[in-house]
CSV table of C-alpha atoms in Angstrom, one decimal:
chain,number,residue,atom,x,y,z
S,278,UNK,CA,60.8,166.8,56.5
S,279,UNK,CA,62.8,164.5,58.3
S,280,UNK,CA,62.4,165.4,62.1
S,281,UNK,CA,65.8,166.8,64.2
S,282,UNK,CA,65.2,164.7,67.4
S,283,UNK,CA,63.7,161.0,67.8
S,284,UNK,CA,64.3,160.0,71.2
S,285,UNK,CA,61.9,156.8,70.8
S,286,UNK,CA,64.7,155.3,68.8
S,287,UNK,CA,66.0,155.3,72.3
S,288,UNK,CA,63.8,154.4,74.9
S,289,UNK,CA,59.9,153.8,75.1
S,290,UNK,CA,60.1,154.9,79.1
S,291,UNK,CA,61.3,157.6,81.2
S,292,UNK,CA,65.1,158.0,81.4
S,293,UNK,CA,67.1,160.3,82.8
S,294,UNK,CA,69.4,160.3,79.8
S,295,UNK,CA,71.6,162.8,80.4
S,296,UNK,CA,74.7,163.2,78.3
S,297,UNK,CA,77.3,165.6,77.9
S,298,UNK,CA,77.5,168.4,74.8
S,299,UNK,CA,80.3,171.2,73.5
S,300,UNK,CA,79.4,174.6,74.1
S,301,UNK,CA,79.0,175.0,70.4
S,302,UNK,CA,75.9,172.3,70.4
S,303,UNK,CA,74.2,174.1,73.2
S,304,UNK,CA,71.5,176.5,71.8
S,305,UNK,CA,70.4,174.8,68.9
S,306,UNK,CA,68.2,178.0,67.0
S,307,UNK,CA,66.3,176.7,64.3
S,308,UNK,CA,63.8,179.8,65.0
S,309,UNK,CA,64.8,183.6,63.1
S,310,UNK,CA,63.0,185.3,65.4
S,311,UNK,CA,62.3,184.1,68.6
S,312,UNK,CA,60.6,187.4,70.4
S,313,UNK,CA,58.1,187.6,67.2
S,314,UNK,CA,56.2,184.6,69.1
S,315,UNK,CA,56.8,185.4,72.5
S,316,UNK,CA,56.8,188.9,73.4
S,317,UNK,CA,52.7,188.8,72.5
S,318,UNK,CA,52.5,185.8,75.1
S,319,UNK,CA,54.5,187.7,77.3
S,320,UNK,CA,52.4,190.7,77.0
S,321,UNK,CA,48.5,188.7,77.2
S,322,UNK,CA,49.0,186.1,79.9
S,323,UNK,CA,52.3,187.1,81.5
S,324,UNK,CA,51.4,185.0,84.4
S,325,UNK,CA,51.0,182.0,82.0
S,326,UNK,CA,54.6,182.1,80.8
S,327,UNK,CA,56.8,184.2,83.4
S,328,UNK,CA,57.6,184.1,87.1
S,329,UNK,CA,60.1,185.3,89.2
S,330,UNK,CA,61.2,185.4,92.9
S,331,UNK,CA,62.2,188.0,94.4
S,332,UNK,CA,66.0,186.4,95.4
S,333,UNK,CA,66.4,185.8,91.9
S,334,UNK,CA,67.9,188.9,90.1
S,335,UNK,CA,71.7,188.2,90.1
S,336,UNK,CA,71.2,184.5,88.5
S,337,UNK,CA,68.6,186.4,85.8
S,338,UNK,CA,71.7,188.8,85.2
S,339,UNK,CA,74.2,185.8,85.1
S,340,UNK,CA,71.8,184.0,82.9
S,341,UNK,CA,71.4,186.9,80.4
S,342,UNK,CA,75.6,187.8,80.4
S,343,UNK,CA,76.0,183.8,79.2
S,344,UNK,CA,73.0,183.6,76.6
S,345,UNK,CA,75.0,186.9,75.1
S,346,UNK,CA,78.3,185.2,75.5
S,347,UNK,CA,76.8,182.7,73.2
S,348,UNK,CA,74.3,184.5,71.0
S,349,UNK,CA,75.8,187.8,70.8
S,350,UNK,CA,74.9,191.1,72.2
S,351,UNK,CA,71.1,191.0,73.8
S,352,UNK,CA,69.4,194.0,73.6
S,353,UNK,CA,66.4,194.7,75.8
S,354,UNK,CA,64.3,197.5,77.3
S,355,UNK,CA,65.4,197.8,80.8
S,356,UNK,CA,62.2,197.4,81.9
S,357,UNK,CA,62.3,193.8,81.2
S,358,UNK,CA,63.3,191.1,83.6
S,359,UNK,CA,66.7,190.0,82.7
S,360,UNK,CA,65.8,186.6,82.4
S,361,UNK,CA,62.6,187.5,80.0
S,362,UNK,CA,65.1,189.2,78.4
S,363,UNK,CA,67.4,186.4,77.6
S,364,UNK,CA,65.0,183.8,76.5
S,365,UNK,CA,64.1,186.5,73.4
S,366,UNK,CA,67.2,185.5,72.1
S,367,UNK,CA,66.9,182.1,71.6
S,368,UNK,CA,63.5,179.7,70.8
S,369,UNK,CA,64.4,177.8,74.3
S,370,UNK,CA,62.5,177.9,77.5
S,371,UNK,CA,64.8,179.5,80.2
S,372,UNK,CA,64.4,177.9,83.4
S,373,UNK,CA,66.7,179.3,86.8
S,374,UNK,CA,67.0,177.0,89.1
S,375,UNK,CA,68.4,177.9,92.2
S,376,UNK,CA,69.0,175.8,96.2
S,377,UNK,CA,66.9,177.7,98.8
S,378,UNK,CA,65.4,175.8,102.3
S,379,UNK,CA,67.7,172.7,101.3
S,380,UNK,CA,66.3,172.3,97.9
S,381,UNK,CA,66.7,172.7,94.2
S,382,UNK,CA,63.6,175.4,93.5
S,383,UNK,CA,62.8,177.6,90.3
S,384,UNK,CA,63.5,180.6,91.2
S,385,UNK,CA,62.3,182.3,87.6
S,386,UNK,CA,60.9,181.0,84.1
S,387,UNK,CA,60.3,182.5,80.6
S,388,UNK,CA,57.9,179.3,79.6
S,389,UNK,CA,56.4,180.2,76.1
S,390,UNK,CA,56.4,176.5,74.7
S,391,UNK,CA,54.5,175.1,77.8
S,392,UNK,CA,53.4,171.6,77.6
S,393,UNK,CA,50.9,171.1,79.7
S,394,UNK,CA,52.0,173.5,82.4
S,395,UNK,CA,52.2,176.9,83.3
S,396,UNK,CA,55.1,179.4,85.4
S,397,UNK,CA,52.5,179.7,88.4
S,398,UNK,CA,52.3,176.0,88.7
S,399,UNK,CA,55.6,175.3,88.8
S,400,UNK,CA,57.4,179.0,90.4
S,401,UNK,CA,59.1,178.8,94.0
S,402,UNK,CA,58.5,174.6,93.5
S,403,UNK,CA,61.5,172.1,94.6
S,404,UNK,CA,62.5,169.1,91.9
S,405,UNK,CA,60.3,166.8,94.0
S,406,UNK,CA,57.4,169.2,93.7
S,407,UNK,CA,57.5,169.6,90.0
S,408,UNK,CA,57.8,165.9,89.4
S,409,UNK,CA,55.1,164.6,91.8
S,410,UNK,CA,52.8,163.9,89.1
S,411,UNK,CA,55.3,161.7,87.3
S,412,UNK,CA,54.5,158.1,88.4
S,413,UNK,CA,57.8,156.6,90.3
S,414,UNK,CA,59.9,159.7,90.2
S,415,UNK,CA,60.4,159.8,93.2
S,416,UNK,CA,61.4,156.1,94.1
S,417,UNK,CA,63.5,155.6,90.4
S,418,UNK,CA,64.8,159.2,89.7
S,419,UNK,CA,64.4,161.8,92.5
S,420,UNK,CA,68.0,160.8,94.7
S,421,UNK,CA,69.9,161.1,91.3
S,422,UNK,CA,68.6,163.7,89.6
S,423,UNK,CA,69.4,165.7,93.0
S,424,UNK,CA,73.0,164.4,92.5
S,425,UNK,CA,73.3,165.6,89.1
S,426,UNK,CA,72.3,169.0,90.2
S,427,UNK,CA,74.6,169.3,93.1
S,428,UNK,CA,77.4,167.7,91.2
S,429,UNK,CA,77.3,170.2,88.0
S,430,UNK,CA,80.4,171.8,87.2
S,431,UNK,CA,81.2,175.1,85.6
S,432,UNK,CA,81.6,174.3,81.9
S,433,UNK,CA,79.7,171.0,81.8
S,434,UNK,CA,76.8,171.4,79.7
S,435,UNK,CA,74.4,168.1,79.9
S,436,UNK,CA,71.4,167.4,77.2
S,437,UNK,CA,68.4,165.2,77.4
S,438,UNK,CA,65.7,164.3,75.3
S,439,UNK,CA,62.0,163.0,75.7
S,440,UNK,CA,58.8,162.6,73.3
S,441,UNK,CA,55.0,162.6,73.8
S,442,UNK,CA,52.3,162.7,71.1
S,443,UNK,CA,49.8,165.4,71.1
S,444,UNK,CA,46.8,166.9,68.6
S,445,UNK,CA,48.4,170.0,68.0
S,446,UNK,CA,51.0,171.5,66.3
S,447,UNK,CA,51.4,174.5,68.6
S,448,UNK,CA,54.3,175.0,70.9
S,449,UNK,CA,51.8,177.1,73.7
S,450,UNK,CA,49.8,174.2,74.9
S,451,UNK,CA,49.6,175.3,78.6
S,452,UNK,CA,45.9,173.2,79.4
S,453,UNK,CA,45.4,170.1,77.4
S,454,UNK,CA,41.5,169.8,77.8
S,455,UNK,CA,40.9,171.6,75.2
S,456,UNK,CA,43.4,169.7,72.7
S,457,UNK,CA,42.3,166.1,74.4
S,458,UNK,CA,38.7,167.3,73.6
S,459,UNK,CA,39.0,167.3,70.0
S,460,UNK,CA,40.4,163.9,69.4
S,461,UNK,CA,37.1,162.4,68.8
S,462,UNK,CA,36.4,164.6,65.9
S,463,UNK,CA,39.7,163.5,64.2
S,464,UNK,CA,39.1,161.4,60.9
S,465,UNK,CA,41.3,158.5,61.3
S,466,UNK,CA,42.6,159.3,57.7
S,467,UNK,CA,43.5,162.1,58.7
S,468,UNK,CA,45.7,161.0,61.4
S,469,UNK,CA,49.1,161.8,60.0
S,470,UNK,CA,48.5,165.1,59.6
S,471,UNK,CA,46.0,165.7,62.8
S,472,UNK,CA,48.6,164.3,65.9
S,473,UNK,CA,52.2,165.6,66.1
S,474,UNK,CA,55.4,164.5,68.0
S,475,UNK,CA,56.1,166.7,70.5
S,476,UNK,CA,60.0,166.1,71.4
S,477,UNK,CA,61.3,168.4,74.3
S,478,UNK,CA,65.2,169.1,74.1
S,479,UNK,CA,66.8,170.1,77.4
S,480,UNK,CA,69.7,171.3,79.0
S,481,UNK,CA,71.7,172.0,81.8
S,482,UNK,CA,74.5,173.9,83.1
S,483,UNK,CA,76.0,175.5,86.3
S,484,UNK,CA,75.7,178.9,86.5
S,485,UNK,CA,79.3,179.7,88.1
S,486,UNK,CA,79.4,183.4,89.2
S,487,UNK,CA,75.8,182.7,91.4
S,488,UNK,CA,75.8,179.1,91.9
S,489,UNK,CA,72.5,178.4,90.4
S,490,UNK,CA,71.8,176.3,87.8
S,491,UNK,CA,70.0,177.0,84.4
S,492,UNK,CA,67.4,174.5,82.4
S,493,UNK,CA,66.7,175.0,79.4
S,494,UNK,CA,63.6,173.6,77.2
S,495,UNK,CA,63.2,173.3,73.0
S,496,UNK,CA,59.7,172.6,71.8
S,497,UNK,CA,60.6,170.5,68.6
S,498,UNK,CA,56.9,169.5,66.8
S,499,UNK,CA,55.9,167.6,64.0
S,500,UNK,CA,53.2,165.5,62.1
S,501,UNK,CA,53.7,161.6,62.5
S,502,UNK,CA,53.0,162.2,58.7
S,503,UNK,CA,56.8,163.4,58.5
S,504,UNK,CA,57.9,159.4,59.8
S,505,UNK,CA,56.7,158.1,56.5
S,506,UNK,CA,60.2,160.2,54.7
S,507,UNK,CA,62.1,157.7,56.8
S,508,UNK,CA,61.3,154.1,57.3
S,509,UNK,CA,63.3,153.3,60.0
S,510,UNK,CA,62.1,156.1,62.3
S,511,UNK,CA,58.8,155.2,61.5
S,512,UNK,CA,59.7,151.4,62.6
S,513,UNK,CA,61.4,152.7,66.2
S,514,UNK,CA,58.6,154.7,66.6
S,515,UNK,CA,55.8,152.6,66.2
S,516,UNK,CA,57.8,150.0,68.4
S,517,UNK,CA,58.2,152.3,71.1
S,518,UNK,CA,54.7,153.2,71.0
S,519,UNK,CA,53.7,150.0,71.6
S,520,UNK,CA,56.8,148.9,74.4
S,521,UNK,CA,55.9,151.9,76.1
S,522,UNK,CA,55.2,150.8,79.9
S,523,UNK,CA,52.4,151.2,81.8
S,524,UNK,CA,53.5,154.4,83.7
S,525,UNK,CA,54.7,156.4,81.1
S,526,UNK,CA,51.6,155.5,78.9
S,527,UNK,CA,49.3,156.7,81.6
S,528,UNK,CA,51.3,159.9,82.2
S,529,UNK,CA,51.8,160.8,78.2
S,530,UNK,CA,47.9,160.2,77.9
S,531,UNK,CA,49.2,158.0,75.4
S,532,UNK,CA,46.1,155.8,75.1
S,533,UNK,CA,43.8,158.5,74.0
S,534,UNK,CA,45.5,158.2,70.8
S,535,UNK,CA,45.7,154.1,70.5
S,536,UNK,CA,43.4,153.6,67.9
S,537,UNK,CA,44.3,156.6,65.6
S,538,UNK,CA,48.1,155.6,65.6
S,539,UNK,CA,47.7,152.0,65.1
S,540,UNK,CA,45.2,153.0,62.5
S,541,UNK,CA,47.8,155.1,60.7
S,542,UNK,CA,50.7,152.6,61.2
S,543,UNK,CA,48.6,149.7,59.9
S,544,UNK,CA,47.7,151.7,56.5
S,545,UNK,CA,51.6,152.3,56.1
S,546,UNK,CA,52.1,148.8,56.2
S,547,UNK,CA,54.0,148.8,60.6
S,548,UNK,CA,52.3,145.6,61.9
């Protein structure tokens, strides 16, 4: 299967990236039925993959009016939170983000495709907050990203794209020790089929009626196997995995998997 999304053909670092999209692109589905793999998430380890504040009830609504406007008609049980609600609908990650004490915070979060992070961690948290770990954020990205959020505009939709590498091929990864601790066991030849690229699309729009603003996340996955259908992806991949800098390497974890990908590219004839 050639792979939807390859954003190493554009950049081995962090970027920003943004770039506008239609209202037609914005939701991409790919998934029939979305609350077959969440609502059992929702309903074991709620606190894993939902959070809410308390201030957040008319942007939930907004949000689940617009993902309707888009999807057609969402039907829930009313004891659901509107937002939970919502992200049933589609295979994204519903994110509201909303300005409170002079900051961009999330405000609530249906997170059932997690990578490497949980709703507690993040709930209530201001843009600088959630970052922190990213090396440099704050000096290279912080100032704009804060512009891009107070600039947004009803209408404007805006869609990134970033990549990582991971021994799984399951969207709810919320703690990585217990992926990262079975690298050792994988048999090199086995590689291909044993690590995945994990590409995370994202959006953003202004919510207009409340003001807030709504991300959005897509888990796309698949086996580094699925490169070999197409050459030239496999050639900007492996040269991005080996540009990446420093930073980003450290961040992604990217050198637990050195050996096994230079392994694979090196019998697939990528020097």
């Amino acid at each position: 299967m050639i792979p939807r999304h390859a954003p190493y053909e554009e950049s081995a670092d962090f970027t920003i990236g943004l770039k506008p999209i239609g209202e037609a692109a914005w939701l991409e589905g790919g998934e029939t039925d979305p609350a077959a793999r969440k609502d059992p998430l929702f309903a074991t380890c709620r606190e894993i993959v939902w959070g809410e504040t308390p201030r957040s009830q008319a942007g939930q609504g907004e949000v689940l009016r617009l993902v309707g406007e888009t999807l057609g008609p969402v039907s829930h049980h009313p004891d659901l939170p509107d937002l939970y609600a919502a992200a049933r609908r589609t295979p994204d990650d519903l994110v509201l983000m909303e300005k409170h004490d002079g900051a961009w915070r999330v405000s609530a979060l249906s997170l059932c495709a997690p990578t490497f992070f949980t709703a507690h961690d993040v709930l209530g948290r201001s843009l600088a907050e959630i970052h922190g770990p990213v090396h440099g954020f704050a000096e290279r990205f912080l100032a704009r990203v804060e512009r891009i959020f107070e600039g947004l505009r009803p209408g404007l939709i805006l869609e990134r794209r970033n990549w990582s590498l991971v021994n799984s091929g399951q969207s709810f990864t919320p703690d990585p020790a217990p992926i990262r601790a079975r690298i050792g066991s994988i048999d090199p030849a086995d590689a291909g089929s044993e690590l995945f690229v994990r590409v995370e699309r994202q959006t953003l729009r202004r919510l207009p009626q409340t003001g807030g603003a709504l991300f959005t996340i897509r888990v796309w996955l698949h086996p580094v196997d699925d490169l070999l259908d197409d050459p030239p992806r496999l050639a900007a991949f492996a040269r991005a995995w080996r540009a990446a800098p420093a930073d980003f390497r450290d961040y992604k974890r990217l050198g637990l998997y050195d050996d096994l990908v230079e392994g694979f590219l090196l019998r697939h004839g990528v020097g």
